[in-house]
Short mmCIF file of C-alpha atoms and ligand atoms in Angstrom, two decimals:
data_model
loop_
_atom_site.label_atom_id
_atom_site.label_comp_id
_atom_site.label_asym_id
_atom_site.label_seq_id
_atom_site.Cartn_x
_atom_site.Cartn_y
_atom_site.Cartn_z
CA UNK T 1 144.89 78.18 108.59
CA UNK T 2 141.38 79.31 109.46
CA UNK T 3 138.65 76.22 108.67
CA UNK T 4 136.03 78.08 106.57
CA UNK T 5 133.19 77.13 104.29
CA UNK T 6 133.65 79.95 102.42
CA UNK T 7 136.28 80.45 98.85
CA UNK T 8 138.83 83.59 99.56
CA UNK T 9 140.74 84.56 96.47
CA UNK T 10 143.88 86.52 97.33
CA UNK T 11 146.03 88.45 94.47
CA UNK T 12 149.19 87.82 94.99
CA UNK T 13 151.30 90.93 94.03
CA UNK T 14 154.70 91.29 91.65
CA UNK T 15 156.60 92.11 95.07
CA UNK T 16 156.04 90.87 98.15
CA UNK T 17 153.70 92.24 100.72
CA UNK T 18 155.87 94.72 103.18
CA UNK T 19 154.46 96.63 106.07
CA UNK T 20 154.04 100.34 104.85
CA UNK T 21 156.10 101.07 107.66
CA UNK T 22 159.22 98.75 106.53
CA UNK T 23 159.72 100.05 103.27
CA UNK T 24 163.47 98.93 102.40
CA UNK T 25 165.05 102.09 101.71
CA UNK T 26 168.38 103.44 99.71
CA UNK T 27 170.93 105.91 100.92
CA UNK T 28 171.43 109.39 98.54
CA UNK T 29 172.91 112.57 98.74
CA UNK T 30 170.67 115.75 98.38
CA UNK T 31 170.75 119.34 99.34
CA UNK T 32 168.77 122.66 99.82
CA UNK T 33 168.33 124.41 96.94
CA UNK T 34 167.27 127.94 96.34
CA UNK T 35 164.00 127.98 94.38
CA UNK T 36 165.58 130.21 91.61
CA UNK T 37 167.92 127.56 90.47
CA UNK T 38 165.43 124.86 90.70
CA UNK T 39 164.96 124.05 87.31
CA UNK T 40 168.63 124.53 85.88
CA UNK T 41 170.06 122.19 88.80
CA UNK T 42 167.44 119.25 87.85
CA UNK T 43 168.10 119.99 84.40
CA UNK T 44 172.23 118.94 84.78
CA UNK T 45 170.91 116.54 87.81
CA UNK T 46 168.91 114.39 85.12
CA UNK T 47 171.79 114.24 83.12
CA UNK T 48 174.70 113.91 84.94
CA UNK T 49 173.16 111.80 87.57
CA UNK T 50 170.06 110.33 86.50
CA UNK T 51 168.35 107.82 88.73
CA UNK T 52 166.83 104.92 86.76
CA UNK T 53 165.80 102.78 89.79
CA UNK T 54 164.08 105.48 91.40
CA UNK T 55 161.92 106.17 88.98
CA UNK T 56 159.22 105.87 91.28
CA UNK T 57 160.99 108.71 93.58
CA UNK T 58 160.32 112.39 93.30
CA UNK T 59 163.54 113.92 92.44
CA UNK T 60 162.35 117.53 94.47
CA UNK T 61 160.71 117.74 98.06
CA UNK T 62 158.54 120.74 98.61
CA UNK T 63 158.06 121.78 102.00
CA UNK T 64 155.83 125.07 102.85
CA UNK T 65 157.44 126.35 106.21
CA UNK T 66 154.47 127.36 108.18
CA UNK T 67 156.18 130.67 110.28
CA UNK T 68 157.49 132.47 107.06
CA UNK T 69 154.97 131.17 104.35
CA UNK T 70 158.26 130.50 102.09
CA UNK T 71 158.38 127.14 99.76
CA UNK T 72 161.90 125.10 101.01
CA UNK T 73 163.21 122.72 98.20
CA UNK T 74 165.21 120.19 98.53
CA UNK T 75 166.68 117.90 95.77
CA UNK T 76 167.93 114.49 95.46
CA UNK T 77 171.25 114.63 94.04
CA UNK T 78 172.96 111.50 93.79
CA UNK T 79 173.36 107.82 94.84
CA UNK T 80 175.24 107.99 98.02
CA UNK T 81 177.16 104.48 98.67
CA UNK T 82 175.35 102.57 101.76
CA UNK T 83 178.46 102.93 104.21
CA UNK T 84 180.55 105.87 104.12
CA UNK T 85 183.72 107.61 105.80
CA UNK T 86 183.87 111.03 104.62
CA UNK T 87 180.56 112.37 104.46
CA UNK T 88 181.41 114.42 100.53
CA UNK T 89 184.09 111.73 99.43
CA UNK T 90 181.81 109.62 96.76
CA UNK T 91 179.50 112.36 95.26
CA UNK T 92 181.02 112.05 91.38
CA UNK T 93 183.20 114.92 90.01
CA UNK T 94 179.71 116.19 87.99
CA UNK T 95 177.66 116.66 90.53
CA UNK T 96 180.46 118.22 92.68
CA UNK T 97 181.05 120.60 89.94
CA UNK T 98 177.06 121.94 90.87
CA UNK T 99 178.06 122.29 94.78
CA UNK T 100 179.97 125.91 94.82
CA UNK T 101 177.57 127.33 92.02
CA UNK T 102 174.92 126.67 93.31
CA UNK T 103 175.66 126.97 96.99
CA UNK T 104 174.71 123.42 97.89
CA UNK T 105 175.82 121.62 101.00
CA UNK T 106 175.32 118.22 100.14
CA UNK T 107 173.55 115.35 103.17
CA UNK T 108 172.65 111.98 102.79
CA UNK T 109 169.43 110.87 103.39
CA UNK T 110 166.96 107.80 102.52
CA UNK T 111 164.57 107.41 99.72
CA UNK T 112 162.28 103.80 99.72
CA UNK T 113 163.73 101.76 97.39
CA UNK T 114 160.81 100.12 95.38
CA UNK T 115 157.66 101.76 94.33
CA UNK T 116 155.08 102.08 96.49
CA UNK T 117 151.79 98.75 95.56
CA UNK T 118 149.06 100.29 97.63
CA UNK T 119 147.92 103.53 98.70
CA UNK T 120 148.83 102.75 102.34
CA UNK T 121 152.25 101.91 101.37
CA UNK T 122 152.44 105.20 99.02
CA UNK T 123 151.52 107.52 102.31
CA UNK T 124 153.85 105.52 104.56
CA UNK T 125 156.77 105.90 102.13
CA UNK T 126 155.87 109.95 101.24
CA UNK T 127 156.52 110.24 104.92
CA UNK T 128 160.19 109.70 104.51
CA UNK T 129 160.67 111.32 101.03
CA UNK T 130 158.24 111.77 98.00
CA UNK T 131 157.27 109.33 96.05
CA UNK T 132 154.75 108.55 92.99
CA UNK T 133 152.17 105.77 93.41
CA UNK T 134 150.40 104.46 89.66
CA UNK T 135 147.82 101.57 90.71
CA UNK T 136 148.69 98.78 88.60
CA UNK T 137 148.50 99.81 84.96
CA UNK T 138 147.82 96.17 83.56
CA UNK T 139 143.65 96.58 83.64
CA UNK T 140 143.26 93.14 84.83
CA UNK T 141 139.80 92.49 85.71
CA UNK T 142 140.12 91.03 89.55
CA UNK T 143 142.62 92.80 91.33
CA UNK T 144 140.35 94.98 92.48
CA UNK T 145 137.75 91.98 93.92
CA UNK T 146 135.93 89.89 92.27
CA UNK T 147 132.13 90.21 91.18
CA UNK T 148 129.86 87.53 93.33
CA UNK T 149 129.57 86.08 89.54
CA UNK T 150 133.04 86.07 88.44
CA UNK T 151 133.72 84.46 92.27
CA UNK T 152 131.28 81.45 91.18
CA UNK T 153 132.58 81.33 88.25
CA UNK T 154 136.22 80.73 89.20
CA UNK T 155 135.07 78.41 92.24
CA UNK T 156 133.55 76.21 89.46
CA UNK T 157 136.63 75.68 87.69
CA UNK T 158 138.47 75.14 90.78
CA UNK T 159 135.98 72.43 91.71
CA UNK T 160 137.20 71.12 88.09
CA UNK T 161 140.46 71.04 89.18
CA UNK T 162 140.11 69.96 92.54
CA UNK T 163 137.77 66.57 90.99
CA UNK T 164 140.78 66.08 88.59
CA UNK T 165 143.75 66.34 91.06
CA UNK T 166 141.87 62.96 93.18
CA UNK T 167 140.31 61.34 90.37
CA UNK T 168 141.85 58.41 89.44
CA UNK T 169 144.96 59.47 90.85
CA UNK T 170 146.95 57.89 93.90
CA UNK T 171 148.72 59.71 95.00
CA UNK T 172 147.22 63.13 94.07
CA UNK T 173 148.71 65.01 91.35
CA UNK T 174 148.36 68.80 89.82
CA UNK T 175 146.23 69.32 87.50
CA UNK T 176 145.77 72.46 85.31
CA UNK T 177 142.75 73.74 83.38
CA UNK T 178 142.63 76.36 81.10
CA UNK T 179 139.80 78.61 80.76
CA UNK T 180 138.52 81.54 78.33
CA UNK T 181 136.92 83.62 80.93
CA UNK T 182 134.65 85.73 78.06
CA UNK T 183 133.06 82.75 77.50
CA UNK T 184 133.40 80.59 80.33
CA UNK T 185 134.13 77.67 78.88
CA UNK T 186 137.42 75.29 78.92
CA UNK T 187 139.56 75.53 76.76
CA UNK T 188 141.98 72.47 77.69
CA UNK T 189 142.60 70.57 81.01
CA UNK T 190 145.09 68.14 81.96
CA UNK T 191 146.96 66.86 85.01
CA UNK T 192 150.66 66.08 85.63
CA UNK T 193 152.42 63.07 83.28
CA UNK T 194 155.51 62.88 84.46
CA UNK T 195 154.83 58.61 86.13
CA UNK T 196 154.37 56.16 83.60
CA UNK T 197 151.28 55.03 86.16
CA UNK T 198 150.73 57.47 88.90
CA UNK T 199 148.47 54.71 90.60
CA UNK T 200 151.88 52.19 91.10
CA UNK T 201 153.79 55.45 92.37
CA UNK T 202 154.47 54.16 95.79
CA UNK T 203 157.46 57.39 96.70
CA UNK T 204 158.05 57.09 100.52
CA UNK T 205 159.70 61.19 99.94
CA UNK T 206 158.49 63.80 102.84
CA UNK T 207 156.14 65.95 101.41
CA UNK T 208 157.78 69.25 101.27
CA UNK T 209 155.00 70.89 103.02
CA UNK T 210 156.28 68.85 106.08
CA UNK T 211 159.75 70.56 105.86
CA UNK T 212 159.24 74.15 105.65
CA UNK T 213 156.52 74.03 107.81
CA UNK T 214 154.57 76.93 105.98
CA UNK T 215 152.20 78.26 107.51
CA UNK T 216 149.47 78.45 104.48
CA UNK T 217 149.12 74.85 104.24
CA UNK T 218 146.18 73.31 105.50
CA UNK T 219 146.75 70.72 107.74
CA UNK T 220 144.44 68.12 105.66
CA UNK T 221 147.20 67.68 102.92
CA UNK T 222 150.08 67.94 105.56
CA UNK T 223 148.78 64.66 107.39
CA UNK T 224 149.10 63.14 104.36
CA UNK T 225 152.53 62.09 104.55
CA UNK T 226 153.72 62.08 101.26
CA UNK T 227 150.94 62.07 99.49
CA UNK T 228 151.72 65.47 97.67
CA UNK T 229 155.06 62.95 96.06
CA UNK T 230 153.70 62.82 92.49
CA UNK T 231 152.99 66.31 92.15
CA UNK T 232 155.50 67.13 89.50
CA UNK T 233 155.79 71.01 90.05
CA UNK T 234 156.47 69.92 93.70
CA UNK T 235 159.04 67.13 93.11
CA UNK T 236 161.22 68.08 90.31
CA UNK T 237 163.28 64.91 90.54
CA UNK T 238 160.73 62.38 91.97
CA UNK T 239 159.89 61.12 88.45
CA UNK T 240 163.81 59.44 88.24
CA UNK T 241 162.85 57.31 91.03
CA UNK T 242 159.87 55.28 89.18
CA UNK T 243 161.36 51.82 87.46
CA UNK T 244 162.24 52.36 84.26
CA UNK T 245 159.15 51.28 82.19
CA UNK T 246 159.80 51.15 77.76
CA UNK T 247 156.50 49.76 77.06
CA UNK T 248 154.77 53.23 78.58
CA UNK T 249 157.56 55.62 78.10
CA UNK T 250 154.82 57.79 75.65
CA UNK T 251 152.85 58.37 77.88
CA UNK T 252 154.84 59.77 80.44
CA UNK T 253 158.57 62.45 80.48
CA UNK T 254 159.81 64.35 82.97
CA UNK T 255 158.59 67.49 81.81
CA UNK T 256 154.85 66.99 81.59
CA UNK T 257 153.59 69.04 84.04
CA UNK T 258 150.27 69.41 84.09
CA UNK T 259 150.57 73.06 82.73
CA UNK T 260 152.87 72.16 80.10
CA UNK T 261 150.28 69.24 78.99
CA UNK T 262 147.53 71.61 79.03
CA UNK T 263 149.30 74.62 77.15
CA UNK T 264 150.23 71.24 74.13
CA UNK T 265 146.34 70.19 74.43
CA UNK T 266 145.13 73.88 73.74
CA UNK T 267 147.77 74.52 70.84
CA UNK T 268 146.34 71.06 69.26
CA UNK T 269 142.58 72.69 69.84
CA UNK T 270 144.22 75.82 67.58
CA UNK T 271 145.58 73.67 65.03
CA UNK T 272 142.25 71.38 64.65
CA UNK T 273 139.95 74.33 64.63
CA UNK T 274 142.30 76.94 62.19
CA UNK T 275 144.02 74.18 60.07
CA UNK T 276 144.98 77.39 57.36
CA UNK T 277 146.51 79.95 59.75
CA UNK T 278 150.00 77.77 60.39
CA UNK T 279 151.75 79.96 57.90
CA UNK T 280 150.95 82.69 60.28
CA UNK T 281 152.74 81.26 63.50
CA UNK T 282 155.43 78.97 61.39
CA UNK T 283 154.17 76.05 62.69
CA UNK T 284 153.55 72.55 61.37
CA UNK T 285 150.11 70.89 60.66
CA UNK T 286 149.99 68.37 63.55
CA UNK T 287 146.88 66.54 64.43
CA UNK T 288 145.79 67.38 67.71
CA UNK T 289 146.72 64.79 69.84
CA UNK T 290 143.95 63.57 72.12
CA UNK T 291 141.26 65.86 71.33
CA UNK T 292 138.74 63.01 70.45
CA UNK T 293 140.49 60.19 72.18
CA UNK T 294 138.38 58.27 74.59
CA UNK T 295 140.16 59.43 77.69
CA UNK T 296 139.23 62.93 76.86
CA UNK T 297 135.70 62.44 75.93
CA UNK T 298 135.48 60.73 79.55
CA UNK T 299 137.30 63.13 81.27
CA UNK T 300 135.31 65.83 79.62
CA UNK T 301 132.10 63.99 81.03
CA UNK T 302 133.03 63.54 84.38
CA UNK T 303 132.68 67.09 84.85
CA UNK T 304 129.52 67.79 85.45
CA UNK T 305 126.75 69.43 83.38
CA UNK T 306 126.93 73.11 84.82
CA UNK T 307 130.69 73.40 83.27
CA UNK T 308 131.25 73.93 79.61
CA UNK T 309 133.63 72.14 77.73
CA UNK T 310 134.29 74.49 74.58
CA UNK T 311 134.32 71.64 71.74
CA UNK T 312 135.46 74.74 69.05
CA UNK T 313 132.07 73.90 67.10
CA UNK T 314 130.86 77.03 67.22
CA UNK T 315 134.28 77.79 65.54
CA UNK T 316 134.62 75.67 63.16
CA UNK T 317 130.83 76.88 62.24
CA UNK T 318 131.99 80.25 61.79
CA UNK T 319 135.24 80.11 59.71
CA UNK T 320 135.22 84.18 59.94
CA UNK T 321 136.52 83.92 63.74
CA UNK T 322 140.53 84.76 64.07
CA UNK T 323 143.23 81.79 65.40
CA UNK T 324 143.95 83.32 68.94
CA UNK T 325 147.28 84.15 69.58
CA UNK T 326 148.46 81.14 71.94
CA UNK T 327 146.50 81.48 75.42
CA UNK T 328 145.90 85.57 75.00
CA UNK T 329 143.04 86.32 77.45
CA UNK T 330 142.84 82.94 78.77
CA UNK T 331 142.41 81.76 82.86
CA UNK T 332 144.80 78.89 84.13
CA UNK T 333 143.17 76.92 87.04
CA UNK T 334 145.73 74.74 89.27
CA UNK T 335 145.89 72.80 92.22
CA UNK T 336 149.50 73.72 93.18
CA UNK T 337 151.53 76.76 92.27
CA UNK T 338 153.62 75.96 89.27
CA UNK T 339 157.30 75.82 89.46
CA UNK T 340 159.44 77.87 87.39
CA UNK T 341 159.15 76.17 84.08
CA UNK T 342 155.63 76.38 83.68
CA UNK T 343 155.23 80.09 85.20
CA UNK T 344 157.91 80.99 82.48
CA UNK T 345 155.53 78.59 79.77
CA UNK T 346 152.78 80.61 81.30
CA UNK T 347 154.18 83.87 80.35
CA UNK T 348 155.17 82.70 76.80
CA UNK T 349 151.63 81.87 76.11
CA UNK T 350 150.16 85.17 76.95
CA UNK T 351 148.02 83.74 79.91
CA UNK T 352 146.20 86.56 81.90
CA UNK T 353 145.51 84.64 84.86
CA UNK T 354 146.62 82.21 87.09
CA UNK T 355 144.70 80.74 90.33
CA UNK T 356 146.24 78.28 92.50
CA UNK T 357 145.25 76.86 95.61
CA UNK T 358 148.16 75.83 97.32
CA UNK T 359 151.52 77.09 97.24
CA UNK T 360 154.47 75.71 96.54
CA UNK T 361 157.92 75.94 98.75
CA UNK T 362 160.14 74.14 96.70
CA UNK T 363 160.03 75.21 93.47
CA UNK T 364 157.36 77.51 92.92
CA UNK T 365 157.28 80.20 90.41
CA UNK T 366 154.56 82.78 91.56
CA UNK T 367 155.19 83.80 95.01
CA UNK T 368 156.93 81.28 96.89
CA UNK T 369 160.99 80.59 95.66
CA UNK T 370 160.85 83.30 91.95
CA UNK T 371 158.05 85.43 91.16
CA UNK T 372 157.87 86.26 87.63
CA UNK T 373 154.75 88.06 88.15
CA UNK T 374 157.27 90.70 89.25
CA UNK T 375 159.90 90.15 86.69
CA UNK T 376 160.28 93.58 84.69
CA UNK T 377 162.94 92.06 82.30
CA UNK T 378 159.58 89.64 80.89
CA UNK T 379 157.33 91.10 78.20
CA UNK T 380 154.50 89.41 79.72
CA UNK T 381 152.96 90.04 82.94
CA UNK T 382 149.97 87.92 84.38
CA UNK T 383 147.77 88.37 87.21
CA UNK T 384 147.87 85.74 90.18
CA UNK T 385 145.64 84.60 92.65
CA UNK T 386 145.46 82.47 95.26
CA UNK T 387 142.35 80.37 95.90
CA UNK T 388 141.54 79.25 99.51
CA UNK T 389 139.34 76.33 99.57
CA UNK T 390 136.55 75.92 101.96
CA UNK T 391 136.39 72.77 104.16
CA UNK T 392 134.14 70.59 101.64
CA UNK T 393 137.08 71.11 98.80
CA UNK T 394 139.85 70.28 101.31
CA UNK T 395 137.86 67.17 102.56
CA UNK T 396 138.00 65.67 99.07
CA UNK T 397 141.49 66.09 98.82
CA UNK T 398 142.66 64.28 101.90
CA UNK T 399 140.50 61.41 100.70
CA UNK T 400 143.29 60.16 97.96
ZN1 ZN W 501 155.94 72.57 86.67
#
């Protein structure tokens, strides 16, 4: 990667990034039809034969031949099977009901198989058949650029991050801080608790970054042999290695990835500041669990003065203002890309943003092994971004 000065935030999309001109495609059969029976043939067409992975595809081509002025259509009417023997074998009984009526003569040809992300892609892909291009419906401010203020803004709480990740910590660890962006203030922020001491975490594991060789990672972390170890979302299974250690078991389980710690310190923030609205979400009255302890407070204070911490005063001031429904509307800020479990926590807490800064090949969620950014089959769909730190931010890293 390119040394810079300068922050780049990338969105990372629900599919990955094809050239326009390598659009994966999918075999079907369609035919010539005569303009009069255009509407009755897609009529039985979108019943008999509908195509529910191609929505994106338009089921009619319309081509104006230039010498005689006349309109040629052409429709799309089946699947056809990717290999085939006998060119009219696997068109279903239905549709081969439509062929002598309507004076079809059935070919195959190729339709792209996913819809088209850009407007580049779109033209490339109406080149080969039609297709429909909707610009991402979600209205999710950023994925269009960023504002030079919303740009600071997010550097800021990357620096927050970044200050975390090294502080305190040998060997570095993720660290996850969770923002409401309409206010710009945190809202929780945590890093990884999977070691019962991260400081006595002496793992002699290769970095993963070492193994796949990607090409995104900066060559400041990759020197550090090993010293990406403790980074739970990394290193699913590093955490069985540490001795076994009963007196700080609490404070410390395999599972407490930095997200999942911060999602548990921003539900005890709901439950201190709307103490009455448990009925509502079926949940128990816990007392938040660090929100005043000392390590907080400090942590909160080593932050600098230009970042707010949101203490919920102004909240608890005004006892008009609603619970929040788990993260709704909220930013997550994180040193690595999370792995599965916490994208899929992510999603379950309604996050609308996630910015990372360095991806992960083992087990990450957003991009790199699953990207459920992409998943339709969720009901929750977040933005994500990738933040690309300048030299001064990298620097500090390679210092733990
Ligand atoms: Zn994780």
């Amino acid at each position: 990667m390119d040394s810079s000065d300068k922050w780049e935030i990338i969105h990372i999309p629900e599919k990955p990034a094809l050239s326009p001109d390598h659009q994966p495609t999918v075999k079907v059969y369609a035919s010539l039809i005569k303009p009069k029976f255009a509407n009755t043939i897609v009529r039985h067409l979108c019943k008999i034969a509908p195509l529910e992975d191609l929505r994106h595809v338009k089921r009619v081509k319309k081509k104006i031949l230039p010498d005689r002025g006349e309109t040629q259509l052409t429709v799309i009417l089946c699947l056809a099977p990717e290999r085939h023997d006998h060119l009219n074998d696997s068109i279903p009984p239905d549709v081969q009901k439509l062929v002598d009526p309507y004076e079809l003569s059935p070919f195959i040809t190729e339709v792209c198989k996913y819809a088209a992300v850009s407007k580049e892609e779109w033209e490339e892909q109406s080149k080969i058949w039609p297709t429909s291009f909707h610009p991402p419906t979600y209205n999710i401010d950023g994925i269009g650029g960023f504002s030079e203020e919303d740009t600071q803004s997010i550097c800021k709480f990357m620096r927050v991050v970044i200050d975390m990740a090294v502080s305190g910590h040998k060997p570095l660890v993720n660290a996850a801080v969770i923002v409401d962006p309409s206010v710009r203030r945190i809202i929780a922020s945590e890093t990884d608790q999977v070691y019962a001491s991260s400081g006595d975490n002496t793992s002699t594991e290769t970095s993963p970054y070492k193994e796949t060789g990607d090409i995104c990672l900066n060559d400041t972390l990759e020197k550090q042999n090993g010293s990406l170890s403790a980074v739970a979302c990394l290193n699913l299974w590093n955490w069985s290695l540490q001795p076994h250690d009963t007196e700080n078991c609490s404070l410390w389980h395999p599972l407490r990835h930095a997200s999942m710690v911060a999602i548990e310190s921003s539900s005890a923030r709901d439950r201190h500041l709307f103490p009455n609205s448990s009925e509502i979400f079926g949940q128990d009255h816990v007392q938040p669990s660090n929100m005043d302890s000392p390590a907080k407070k400090q942590k909160t204070s080593s932050q600098g003065p230009d970042v707010q911490i949101d203490s919920g005063e102004e909240t608890l001031r005004n006892p008009s203002m609603e619970r929040p429904y788990l993260c709704t509307g909220y930013d997550i800020f994180l040193l690595l890309e999370p792995c599965t479990m916490c994208a899929m926590a992510l999603v379950h807490q309604r996050i609308k943003r996630i910015f990372y800064a360095f991806p992960n090949p083992t087990a990450g969620g957003l991009g790199s092994v699953h990207r459920l950014q992409g998943e339709k089959s969720l009901n929750h769909h977040y933005a994500v971004f990738r933040v690309l730190l300048p030299d001064d931010a990298l620097r500090q890293l390679a210092t733990v």
